[in-house]
Amino acid sequence: MPSKKAPNPIDVHVGSRVRLRRMMLGMSQEKLGESLGITFQQIQKYEKGTNRIGASRLQHIATVLKVPVSFFFEDAPGSPEDVPASGDSQQTSYVVDFLSSSEGLSLNKAFVRIEDAKVRRRIVDLVRSIAGEDA
């Protein structure tokens, strides 16, 4: 019996970017699956990187999610931009991870609706204080 191979890091990254964009649009896995003519279970497998997304399917996903195909490869492991010149790629990865969480996405959506810059600054200071980080 063949052993299960770990998913390719690129497939995992592309899947996480599909999930990020889907969540940014407030779209369910079911809705994305319906738009593509596949099941939500298949969307789950794509998002986890357990199933590789073919080129034509990725193009279709990009169209449905209203992003260029290149969106799914931004900050991908092994890409030229991934060479840490100043630690930016780690910071970008952190932001993507944060926005991929439901809490991060909710917080971001609410935060950008706050029009007063002083209030936004005070909220950032409050969160830093709660987290024990010096402002």
CSV table of C-alpha atoms in Angstrom, one decimal:
chain,number,residue,atom,x,y,z
A,1,MET,CA,0.0,0.0,0.0
A,2,PRO,CA,1.5,3.4,-1.0
A,3,SER,CA,2.1,5.9,1.7
A,4,LYS,CA,0.2,9.1,1.6
A,5,LYS,CA,2.4,11.9,0.3
A,6,ALA,CA,2.4,15.3,2.0
A,7,PRO,CA,0.7,18.0,-0.2
A,8,ASN,CA,3.0,20.1,-2.3
A,9,PRO,CA,3.7,23.5,-0.6
A,10,ILE,CA,2.6,25.4,-3.7
A,11,ASP,CA,-0.7,23.5,-3.8
A,12,VAL,CA,-1.2,24.4,-0.1
A,13,HIS,CA,-0.4,28.0,-0.8
A,14,VAL,CA,-2.6,28.3,-3.8
A,15,GLY,CA,-5.4,26.6,-1.8
A,16,SER,CA,-5.0,29.0,1.1
A,17,ARG,CA,-5.2,32.0,-1.3
A,18,VAL,CA,-8.4,30.6,-2.8
A,19,ARG,CA,-9.8,30.4,0.8
A,20,LEU,CA,-8.6,33.9,1.6
A,21,ARG,CA,-10.2,35.4,-1.5
A,22,ARG,CA,-13.5,33.4,-1.0
A,23,MET,CA,-13.7,34.6,2.6
A,24,MET,CA,-12.9,38.2,1.6
A,25,LEU,CA,-16.0,38.0,-0.7
A,26,GLY,CA,-18.1,36.4,2.0
A,27,MET,CA,-18.7,33.4,-0.3
A,28,SER,CA,-19.4,29.9,1.1
A,29,GLN,CA,-17.6,26.8,-0.2
A,30,GLU,CA,-21.0,25.6,-1.4
A,31,LYS,CA,-21.5,28.8,-3.5
A,32,LEU,CA,-18.0,28.6,-5.0
A,33,GLY,CA,-18.6,24.9,-5.8
A,34,GLU,CA,-21.9,25.6,-7.5
A,35,SER,CA,-20.3,28.3,-9.6
A,36,LEU,CA,-17.7,25.8,-10.7
A,37,GLY,CA,-20.0,22.8,-11.0
A,38,ILE,CA,-18.2,20.8,-8.3
A,39,THR,CA,-19.0,19.9,-4.6
A,40,PHE,CA,-18.1,21.9,-1.6
A,41,GLN,CA,-16.0,18.9,-0.5
A,42,GLN,CA,-13.8,19.3,-3.6
A,43,ILE,CA,-13.4,23.0,-2.7
A,44,GLN,CA,-12.3,21.9,0.8
A,45,LYS,CA,-9.7,19.6,-0.7
A,46,TYR,CA,-8.4,22.4,-3.0
A,47,GLU,CA,-8.2,24.9,-0.1
A,48,LYS,CA,-6.3,22.4,2.1
A,49,GLY,CA,-3.9,21.6,-0.8
A,50,THR,CA,-4.8,17.9,-0.7
A,51,ASN,CA,-6.0,18.1,-4.3
A,52,ARG,CA,-4.1,20.0,-6.9
A,53,ILE,CA,-6.0,22.6,-8.9
A,54,GLY,CA,-5.6,22.2,-12.7
A,55,ALA,CA,-4.8,25.3,-14.9
A,56,SER,CA,-8.3,25.6,-16.5
A,57,ARG,CA,-10.0,25.1,-13.1
A,58,LEU,CA,-7.7,27.8,-11.5
A,59,GLN,CA,-8.6,30.2,-14.3
A,60,HIS,CA,-12.3,29.5,-13.7
A,61,ILE,CA,-11.8,30.1,-9.9
A,62,ALA,CA,-10.0,33.3,-10.6
A,63,THR,CA,-12.9,34.5,-12.8
A,64,VAL,CA,-15.5,33.6,-10.2
A,65,LEU,CA,-13.5,35.2,-7.4
A,66,LYS,CA,-12.7,38.3,-9.6
A,67,VAL,CA,-8.9,38.2,-9.2
A,68,PRO,CA,-6.1,37.5,-11.7
A,69,VAL,CA,-4.6,34.0,-11.6
A,70,SER,CA,-1.4,35.6,-10.3
A,71,PHE,CA,-3.2,36.4,-7.0
A,72,PHE,CA,-3.0,32.7,-6.1
A,73,PHE,CA,0.8,32.7,-6.4
A,74,GLU,CA,1.6,35.9,-4.6
A,75,ASP,CA,4.2,35.1,-1.9
A,76,ALA,CA,4.3,31.4,-2.9
A,77,PRO,CA,7.1,29.4,-1.4
A,78,GLY,CA,10.2,29.3,-3.6
A,79,SER,CA,9.2,32.3,-5.7
A,80,PRO,CA,11.8,34.9,-6.3
A,81,GLU,CA,10.1,37.3,-4.0
A,82,ASP,CA,10.2,34.6,-1.3
A,83,VAL,CA,14.0,35.2,-0.9
A,84,PRO,CA,14.0,37.1,2.5
A,85,ALA,CA,15.9,40.3,1.7
A,86,SER,CA,14.5,42.1,4.7
A,87,GLY,CA,12.0,39.7,6.3
A,88,ASP,CA,9.1,41.1,4.3
A,89,SER,CA,7.9,37.7,3.1
A,90,GLN,CA,7.5,36.6,6.7
A,91,GLN,CA,5.5,39.7,7.5
A,92,THR,CA,3.3,39.1,4.3
A,93,SER,CA,2.7,35.5,5.3
A,94,TYR,CA,1.6,36.7,8.8
A,95,VAL,CA,-0.9,39.1,7.2
A,96,VAL,CA,-2.3,36.4,4.9
A,97,ASP,CA,-2.6,34.0,7.8
A,98,PHE,CA,-4.4,36.7,9.8
A,99,LEU,CA,-6.8,37.6,7.0
A,100,SER,CA,-7.5,33.9,6.4
A,101,SER,CA,-8.9,33.5,9.9
A,102,SER,CA,-12.6,34.4,10.4
A,103,GLU,CA,-11.6,36.6,13.3
A,104,GLY,CA,-9.0,38.5,11.3
A,105,LEU,CA,-11.4,39.0,8.4
A,106,SER,CA,-14.2,40.2,10.7
A,107,LEU,CA,-11.9,42.6,12.5
A,108,ASN,CA,-10.5,43.9,9.3
A,109,LYS,CA,-13.9,44.5,7.7
A,110,ALA,CA,-15.2,46.3,10.8
A,111,PHE,CA,-11.9,48.3,11.2
A,112,VAL,CA,-11.9,49.7,7.7
A,113,ARG,CA,-15.5,51.0,8.2
A,114,ILE,CA,-14.2,53.3,11.0
A,115,GLU,CA,-13.8,56.7,9.4
A,116,ASP,CA,-12.1,58.6,12.2
A,117,ALA,CA,-8.3,58.1,11.9
A,118,LYS,CA,-7.8,59.0,15.6
A,119,VAL,CA,-10.3,56.4,16.7
A,120,ARG,CA,-8.5,53.8,14.5
A,121,ARG,CA,-5.2,54.8,16.0
A,122,ARG,CA,-6.6,54.4,19.6
A,123,ILE,CA,-8.0,50.9,18.7
A,124,VAL,CA,-4.5,49.9,17.5
A,125,ASP,CA,-3.0,51.2,20.7
A,126,LEU,CA,-5.6,49.4,22.7
A,127,VAL,CA,-5.0,46.1,21.0
A,128,ARG,CA,-1.2,46.5,21.4
A,129,SER,CA,-1.7,47.2,25.1
A,130,ILE,CA,-3.9,44.2,25.6
A,131,ALA,CA,-1.3,42.0,23.7
A,132,GLY,CA,1.4,43.4,26.0
A,133,GLU,CA,3.3,45.2,23.2
A,134,ASP,CA,4.7,48.6,23.8
A,135,ALA,CA,3.0,51.1,21.5
